[in-house]
Amino acid sequence: FENTRLVLDATEVRIQRPSSLSAQRQTFSPYKHYNTYKALIGCTPDGYVAFVSRLWGGSVSDKTILEGSGLLDVLEEGDGIMVDKGFTFPYLPSGLTVYRPPFRERHEKQMPPQAVEETRRIASARVHVERAIARVKSFHILDKAFPITMIDIADQVFEVCCLLTNFRLPLIADTE
C-alpha cells in the first residue's frame, strides 16, 4: 500500500446528555447507545495524526462527515486512503485509490483465500489508526463524558488532543 496517504477511521467521544430534546436526537449514537460527538481522523501509515474533522453529532453517518470534512477535495491524484468495511464514499476524486477490506458475497459460504489475505493485510495496517485514536482518548478530558458547559470549545479541545499525540513516542519503532 505504498501510495497510502491516510488511514481513516471515525471515532466517538461521549458527551453529557443535552437538556434539549433536539440536541439529544442529534447527538444520540445508535452504535454507542448514549450521546456522543463523532469525528473523522486520518493517520499517516506510520501512525501520526494528519487530519481531524470537526465534531459532528453522534447520529451523523461516517459518509456525511466525510462529505462535510473537505478531505476528498485536498487529496491528490495518485493518493491512496485506507478505510474499514463500513466506509462508503459520496464521490471519489479521479485517481484516488481506496483500500478497503473485501466483503464476502452473499452466495459465498466463505471468502476466497486471496480476499482473506487482503483483509489481513489491510487490518494490520489499519491497527495504527486505532492505536492513535486510543492515544487521543487517553487524555483525561476525553476519558469521561465531555462536559456540556464546555461544548462550545469541544472542537478545539478534541483537535488539540489529536495533534498532541504526535509529540509522543512513535507508534511504530524506527527500524533504521
Coordinates of N, CA and C in Angstrom, one line a residue:
F1 N 0.8 -1.2 0.0 CA 0.0 0.0 0.0 C 0.9 1.3 0.0
E2 N 1.9 1.3 -0.9 CA 2.9 2.3 -0.8 C 2.4 3.7 -1.1
N3 N 1.2 3.8 -1.8 CA 0.7 5.2 -2.1 C -0.3 5.6 -1.1
T4 N -0.4 4.9 0.0 CA -1.4 5.3 1.0 C -1.0 6.6 1.7
R5 N -1.8 7.6 1.6 CA -1.5 8.9 2.3 C -2.1 8.9 3.7
L6 N -3.4 8.4 3.8 CA -4.1 8.4 5.1 C -4.8 7.1 5.4
V7 N -4.9 6.7 6.6 CA -5.7 5.6 7.1 C -6.8 6.3 7.9
L8 N -8.0 6.1 7.4 CA -9.2 6.9 8.0 C -10.0 6.0 9.0
D9 N -10.5 6.6 10.0 CA -11.4 6.0 10.9 C -12.3 7.0 11.6
A10 N -13.5 6.7 11.9 CA -14.3 7.6 12.7 C -14.3 7.2 14.1
T11 N -14.4 8.1 15.0 CA -14.5 7.8 16.4 C -15.5 8.7 17.1
E12 N -15.9 8.2 18.3 CA -17.0 8.9 19.0 C -16.4 9.3 20.4
V13 N -16.8 10.4 20.9 CA -16.5 10.9 22.2 C -17.8 11.1 23.0
R14 N -17.9 10.5 24.1 CA -19.1 10.6 24.9 C -19.2 12.1 25.4
I15 N -20.4 12.6 25.4 CA -20.7 13.9 25.9 C -21.8 13.7 27.0
Q16 N -21.9 14.7 27.9 CA -23.1 14.7 28.8 C -24.4 14.9 28.0
R17 N -25.4 14.3 28.5 CA -26.7 14.4 27.8 C -27.2 15.8 27.8
P18 N -27.5 16.3 26.6 CA -28.0 17.7 26.5 C -29.4 17.8 27.0
S19 N -29.8 18.9 27.5 CA -31.2 19.1 28.1 C -32.2 19.2 26.9
S20 N -31.8 19.8 25.8 CA -32.7 19.9 24.7 C -33.0 18.6 24.0
L21 N -34.3 18.3 23.7 CA -34.6 17.1 23.0 C -34.0 17.0 21.6
S22 N -34.0 18.2 21.0 CA -33.4 18.2 19.6 C -31.9 17.9 19.6
A23 N -31.2 18.5 20.6 CA -29.8 18.2 20.7 C -29.6 16.7 21.1
Q24 N -30.4 16.2 21.9 CA -30.3 14.8 22.3 C -30.4 13.9 21.1
R25 N -31.4 14.2 20.2 CA -31.6 13.4 19.0 C -30.4 13.5 18.1
Q26 N -29.8 14.7 17.9 CA -28.7 14.9 17.0 C -27.4 14.2 17.5
T27 N -27.3 14.1 18.9 CA -26.0 13.6 19.4 C -26.2 12.1 19.9
F28 N -27.4 11.6 19.8 CA -27.5 10.2 20.3 C -26.9 9.2 19.2
S29 N -26.0 8.4 19.7 CA -25.3 7.4 18.8 C -26.0 6.1 18.9
P30 N -26.6 5.7 17.7 CA -27.2 4.3 17.7 C -26.2 3.2 18.0
Y31 N -25.0 3.5 17.7 CA -23.9 2.4 17.9 C -23.5 2.3 19.3
K32 N -23.4 3.5 20.0 CA -22.9 3.5 21.4 C -24.0 3.5 22.4
H33 N -25.2 3.9 22.0 CA -26.4 4.0 22.8 C -26.3 5.0 23.9
Y34 N -25.6 6.1 23.6 CA -25.5 7.3 24.5 C -25.2 8.5 23.6
N35 N -25.2 9.7 24.2 CA -24.9 10.9 23.4 C -23.4 11.0 23.2
T36 N -23.1 11.3 21.9 CA -21.7 11.5 21.5 C -21.5 12.6 20.5
Y37 N -20.2 13.0 20.4 CA -19.8 13.7 19.2 C -18.9 12.7 18.4
K38 N -18.9 12.9 17.1 CA -18.2 12.0 16.2 C -17.3 12.8 15.3
A39 N -16.1 12.2 15.1 CA -15.1 12.9 14.2 C -14.5 11.8 13.3
L40 N -13.9 12.3 12.2 CA -13.1 11.5 11.3 C -11.6 11.9 11.5
I41 N -10.8 10.8 11.7 CA -9.4 11.0 12.0 C -8.6 10.3 10.9
G42 N -7.7 11.0 10.3 CA -6.8 10.4 9.3 C -5.4 10.4 9.8
C43 N -4.8 9.2 9.8 CA -3.4 9.0 10.3 C -2.5 8.6 9.1
T44 N -1.3 9.0 9.2 CA -0.3 8.6 8.2 C -0.1 7.1 8.4
P45 N 0.5 6.4 7.5 CA 0.7 5.0 7.7 C 1.6 4.6 8.8
D46 N 2.4 5.6 9.3 CA 3.3 5.4 10.4 C 2.7 5.9 11.7
G47 N 1.4 6.2 11.7 CA 0.7 6.5 13.0 C 0.6 7.9 13.4
Y48 N 1.0 8.9 12.6 CA 0.8 10.3 13.1 C -0.5 10.8 12.6
V49 N -1.2 11.6 13.5 CA -2.5 12.2 13.1 C -2.2 13.3 12.1
A50 N -2.8 13.3 11.0 CA -2.6 14.3 9.9 C -3.9 15.0 9.5
F51 N -5.0 14.4 9.9 CA -6.3 15.0 9.6 C -7.3 14.8 10.7
V52 N -8.0 15.9 11.1 CA -9.1 15.8 12.1 C -10.2 16.6 11.6
S53 N -11.4 16.0 11.4 CA -12.6 16.7 11.0 C -13.1 17.5 12.2
R54 N -14.1 18.3 12.0 CA -14.8 18.9 13.1 C -15.6 17.9 13.8
L55 N -16.1 18.1 14.9 CA -17.0 17.2 15.6 C -18.5 17.3 15.1
W56 N -19.1 16.2 15.0 CA -20.5 16.1 14.5 C -21.3 15.4 15.5
G57 N -22.6 15.6 15.5 CA -23.5 14.8 16.4 C -23.4 13.3 16.2
G58 N -23.5 12.5 17.2 CA -23.3 11.1 17.1 C -24.2 10.4 16.2
S59 N -25.3 11.0 15.8 CA -26.3 10.4 14.9 C -25.9 10.5 13.4
V60 N -24.9 11.3 13.1 CA -24.5 11.5 11.8 C -23.7 10.4 11.2
S61 N -23.9 10.0 10.0 CA -23.2 8.9 9.3 C -21.7 9.3 9.0
D62 N -20.9 8.3 8.9 CA -19.5 8.5 8.5 C -19.4 9.2 7.1
K63 N -20.3 8.8 6.2 CA -20.4 9.3 4.9 C -20.6 10.8 4.9
T64 N -21.6 11.2 5.8 CA -21.9 12.7 5.9 C -20.7 13.4 6.4
I65 N -20.0 12.9 7.4 CA -18.8 13.5 8.0 C -17.7 13.6 6.9
L66 N -17.5 12.6 6.1 CA -16.5 12.6 5.1 C -16.9 13.7 4.0
E67 N -18.2 13.8 3.6 CA -18.6 14.8 2.7 C -18.4 16.2 3.2
G68 N -18.7 16.4 4.5 CA -18.6 17.7 5.1 C -17.2 18.1 5.5
S69 N -16.3 17.2 5.5 CA -14.9 17.5 6.0 C -14.0 18.2 5.1
G70 N -14.3 18.1 3.8 CA -13.5 18.7 2.8 C -12.2 17.8 2.4
L71 N -12.1 16.7 3.1 CA -10.9 15.9 2.9 C -10.7 15.4 1.5
L72 N -11.8 15.0 0.8 CA -11.7 14.5 -0.5 C -11.2 15.5 -1.5
D73 N -11.5 16.8 -1.2 CA -11.1 17.9 -2.0 C -9.6 18.2 -2.0
V74 N -8.9 17.8 -0.9 CA -7.5 18.1 -0.8 C -6.6 16.9 -1.2
L75 N -7.1 15.7 -1.3 CA -6.3 14.6 -1.7 C -6.0 14.7 -3.2
E76 N -4.8 14.2 -3.6 CA -4.3 14.4 -4.9 C -4.4 13.1 -5.7
E77 N -4.3 13.3 -7.0 CA -4.3 12.1 -7.9 C -3.1 11.2 -7.5
G78 N -3.3 9.9 -7.4 CA -2.3 9.0 -7.1 C -2.3 8.7 -5.6
D79 N -3.0 9.5 -4.8 CA -3.1 9.2 -3.3 C -3.9 7.9 -3.1
G80 N -3.6 7.2 -2.0 CA -4.4 6.1 -1.6 C -4.9 6.4 -0.2
I81 N -6.1 5.9 0.1 CA -6.6 6.0 1.5 C -7.1 4.6 1.9
M82 N -6.9 4.3 3.2 CA -7.3 3.0 3.7 C -8.5 3.3 4.7
V83 N -9.5 2.4 4.5 CA -10.7 2.6 5.3 C -11.2 1.2 5.8
D84 N -12.2 1.2 6.7 CA -12.7 -0.1 7.1 C -13.9 -0.5 6.2
K85 N -14.5 -1.7 6.5 CA -15.5 -2.2 5.6 C -16.8 -1.3 5.5
G86 N -17.1 -0.6 6.5 CA -18.3 0.2 6.6 C -18.3 1.5 5.8
F87 N -17.1 1.9 5.4 CA -16.9 3.2 4.8 C -17.4 3.3 3.4
T88 N -18.3 4.2 3.1 CA -18.8 4.4 1.7 C -18.4 5.9 1.3
F89 N -18.3 6.1 0.0 CA -17.9 7.4 -0.4 C -19.0 8.1 -1.3
P90 N -19.2 9.4 -1.0 CA -20.2 10.1 -1.8 C -19.7 10.3 -3.2
Y91 N -18.4 10.4 -3.4 CA -17.8 10.5 -4.7 C -16.3 10.3 -4.5
L92 N -15.7 9.9 -5.5 CA -14.2 9.7 -5.5 C -13.5 10.6 -6.5
P93 N -12.6 11.4 -6.0 CA -11.8 12.2 -6.9 C -11.0 11.3 -7.9
S94 N -10.8 11.8 -9.1 CA -10.1 11.0 -10.1 C -8.7 10.6 -9.6
G95 N -8.3 9.4 -9.8 CA -7.0 9.0 -9.5 C -6.8 8.6 -8.0
L96 N -7.8 8.6 -7.2 CA -7.7 8.2 -5.8 C -7.9 6.7 -5.6
T97 N -7.1 6.1 -4.9 CA -7.2 4.6 -4.7 C -7.7 4.4 -3.3
V98 N -8.7 3.6 -3.1 CA -9.3 3.3 -1.8 C -9.0 1.8 -1.5
Y99 N -8.3 1.6 -0.3 CA -8.1 0.3 0.1 C -9.1 0.0 1.2
R100 N -9.9 -1.0 1.0 CA -11.0 -1.4 1.9 C -11.0 -2.9 1.9
P101 N -11.2 -3.5 3.1 CA -11.2 -5.0 3.2 C -12.4 -5.5 2.3
P102 N -12.1 -6.6 1.6 CA -13.2 -7.1 0.7 C -14.4 -7.7 1.5
F103 N -15.5 -7.7 0.9 CA -16.7 -8.2 1.6 C -16.9 -9.7 1.1
R104 N -17.5 -10.5 1.9 CA -17.9 -11.8 1.5 C -19.2 -11.6 0.7
E105 N -19.3 -12.2 -0.5 CA -20.5 -12.1 -1.3 C -21.6 -13.0 -0.6
R106 N -22.9 -12.6 -0.8 CA -24.0 -13.4 -0.2 C -24.0 -14.9 -0.6
H107 N -23.6 -15.1 -1.8 CA -23.7 -16.5 -2.3 C -22.4 -17.3 -1.8
E108 N -21.4 -16.7 -1.3 CA -20.2 -17.4 -0.8 C -20.4 -17.8 0.6
K109 N -20.0 -19.1 0.9 CA -20.0 -19.6 2.3 C -18.8 -19.0 3.0
Q110 N -17.7 -18.8 2.3 CA -16.6 -18.2 3.0 C -15.8 -17.4 1.9
M111 N -15.0 -16.5 2.3 CA -14.3 -15.6 1.4 C -13.1 -16.5 0.8
P112 N -12.8 -16.1 -0.5 CA -11.7 -16.8 -1.1 C -10.4 -16.5 -0.4
P113 N -9.4 -17.4 -0.5 CA -8.1 -17.2 0.3 C -7.5 -15.8 0.0
Q114 N -7.5 -15.4 -1.3 CA -6.9 -14.1 -1.6 C -7.6 -12.9 -0.9
A115 N -8.9 -13.0 -0.8 CA -9.7 -12.0 -0.1 C -9.4 -12.0 1.4
V116 N -9.2 -13.2 2.0 CA -8.8 -13.3 3.4 C -7.5 -12.7 3.6
E117 N -6.5 -12.9 2.7 CA -5.2 -12.4 2.9 C -5.2 -10.8 2.7
E118 N -6.0 -10.3 1.8 CA -6.1 -8.9 1.6 C -6.7 -8.3 2.8
T119 N -7.7 -8.9 3.4 CA -8.3 -8.4 4.7 C -7.3 -8.3 5.8
R120 N -6.5 -9.4 5.9 CA -5.5 -9.4 6.9 C -4.4 -8.3 6.7
R121 N -4.0 -8.1 5.5 CA -3.0 -7.0 5.2 C -3.6 -5.6 5.5
I122 N -4.8 -5.4 5.2 CA -5.4 -4.1 5.4 C -5.6 -3.9 6.9
A123 N -6.1 -4.9 7.6 CA -6.3 -4.9 9.1 C -5.0 -4.6 9.8
S124 N -3.9 -5.2 9.4 CA -2.6 -5.0 10.0 C -2.1 -3.6 9.8
A125 N -2.5 -2.9 8.7 CA -2.1 -1.5 8.5 C -3.0 -0.6 9.2
R126 N -4.3 -1.0 9.3 CA -5.3 -0.1 10.0 C -5.2 -0.1 11.5
V127 N -4.5 -1.0 12.1 CA -4.3 -1.0 13.5 C -3.7 0.2 14.0
H128 N -2.9 0.9 13.2 CA -2.2 2.1 13.7 C -3.1 3.3 13.9
V129 N -4.2 3.4 13.1 CA -5.1 4.5 13.3 C -5.9 4.2 14.6
E130 N -6.2 2.9 14.8 CA -6.9 2.6 16.0 C -6.1 2.8 17.3
R131 N -4.8 2.6 17.2 CA -3.9 2.9 18.3 C -3.8 4.4 18.5
A132 N -3.7 5.2 17.4 CA -3.6 6.6 17.5 C -4.9 7.2 18.2
I133 N -6.1 6.6 17.8 CA -7.3 7.1 18.4 C -7.3 6.7 19.9
A134 N -6.8 5.6 20.3 CA -6.7 5.2 21.7 C -5.9 6.2 22.5
R135 N -4.8 6.7 21.8 CA -3.9 7.7 22.5 C -4.7 9.0 22.7
V136 N -5.5 9.4 21.7 CA -6.3 10.6 21.8 C -7.2 10.5 23.0
K137 N -7.9 9.4 23.1 CA -8.9 9.2 24.1 C -8.2 9.0 25.5
S138 N -6.9 8.8 25.6 CA -6.3 8.7 26.9 C -6.1 10.0 27.6
F139 N -6.3 11.1 26.9 CA -6.3 12.4 27.6 C -7.5 12.5 28.6
H140 N -7.2 12.9 29.8 CA -8.2 12.9 30.9 C -9.5 13.6 30.5
I141 N -9.4 14.7 29.7 CA -10.6 15.4 29.4 C -11.5 14.6 28.5
L142 N -11.0 13.6 27.8 CA -11.8 12.8 26.9 C -12.1 11.4 27.5
D143 N -11.6 11.1 28.7 CA -11.9 9.7 29.2 C -13.2 9.5 29.9
K144 N -14.0 10.6 30.0 CA -15.3 10.6 30.6 C -16.2 11.4 29.7
A145 N -17.5 11.5 30.1 CA -18.4 12.3 29.3 C -17.9 13.8 29.2
F146 N -17.8 14.3 28.0 CA -17.4 15.7 27.9 C -18.4 16.6 28.5
P147 N -18.0 17.6 29.3 CA -19.0 18.5 30.0 C -19.8 19.4 29.0
I148 N -21.1 19.4 29.2 CA -22.0 20.3 28.4 C -21.5 21.7 28.6
T149 N -21.0 22.1 29.7 CA -20.6 23.5 29.9 C -19.4 23.9 29.0
M150 N -18.7 22.9 28.4 CA -17.6 23.2 27.6 C -17.8 22.9 26.1
I151 N -19.1 22.6 25.8 CA -19.4 22.2 24.4 C -19.0 23.2 23.3
D152 N -19.0 24.5 23.7 CA -18.6 25.5 22.7 C -17.1 25.4 22.3
I153 N -16.3 24.7 23.1 CA -14.9 24.6 22.7 C -14.5 23.1 22.4
A154 N -15.5 22.3 22.3 CA -15.3 20.8 22.1 C -14.4 20.6 20.9
D155 N -14.7 21.2 19.8 CA -13.9 21.0 18.5 C -12.4 21.3 18.8
Q156 N -12.1 22.5 19.4 CA -10.8 22.8 19.7 C -10.1 21.9 20.6
V157 N -10.8 21.5 21.7 CA -10.2 20.6 22.7 C -9.9 19.2 22.0
F158 N -10.8 18.7 21.2 CA -10.6 17.4 20.5 C -9.4 17.5 19.5
E159 N -9.4 18.6 18.7 CA -8.3 18.7 17.8 C -6.9 18.8 18.5
V160 N -6.9 19.6 19.5 CA -5.6 19.7 20.3 C -5.2 18.4 20.8
C161 N -6.1 17.6 21.4 CA -5.8 16.3 21.9 C -5.2 15.4 20.8
C162 N -5.9 15.5 19.6 CA -5.4 14.7 18.5 C -4.0 15.0 18.1
L163 N -3.7 16.3 17.9 CA -2.4 16.7 17.5 C -1.3 16.6 18.5
L164 N -1.7 16.6 19.8 CA -0.7 16.4 20.8 C -0.2 15.0 20.8
T165 N -1.0 14.0 20.3 CA -0.5 12.7 20.3 C 0.8 12.5 19.3
N166 N 0.9 13.5 18.4 CA 2.1 13.4 17.5 C 3.4 13.7 18.2
F167 N 3.3 14.3 19.4 CA 4.5 14.6 20.2 C 4.9 13.4 21.1
R168 N 4.2 12.4 21.2 CA 4.5 11.2 22.0 C 5.5 10.3 21.2
L169 N 6.0 9.3 21.8 CA 6.8 8.4 21.2 C 6.1 7.8 20.0
P170 N 6.8 7.5 18.9 CA 6.1 6.9 17.7 C 5.4 5.6 18.0
L171 N 4.3 5.4 17.2 CA 3.5 4.2 17.4 C 4.3 3.0 16.8
I172 N 5.1 3.3 15.8 CA 5.9 2.3 15.1 C 7.4 2.6 15.4
A173 N 8.1 1.6 15.9 CA 9.5 1.8 16.2 C 10.3 2.0 14.9
D174 N 11.3 2.9 15.0 CA 12.2 3.2 13.8 C 13.1 2.0 13.7
T175 N 13.1 1.4 12.5 CA 13.9 0.2 12.2 C 15.3 0.5 11.7
E176 N 15.7 1.7 11.5 CA 17.0 2.1 11.0 C 18.0 2.0 12.1

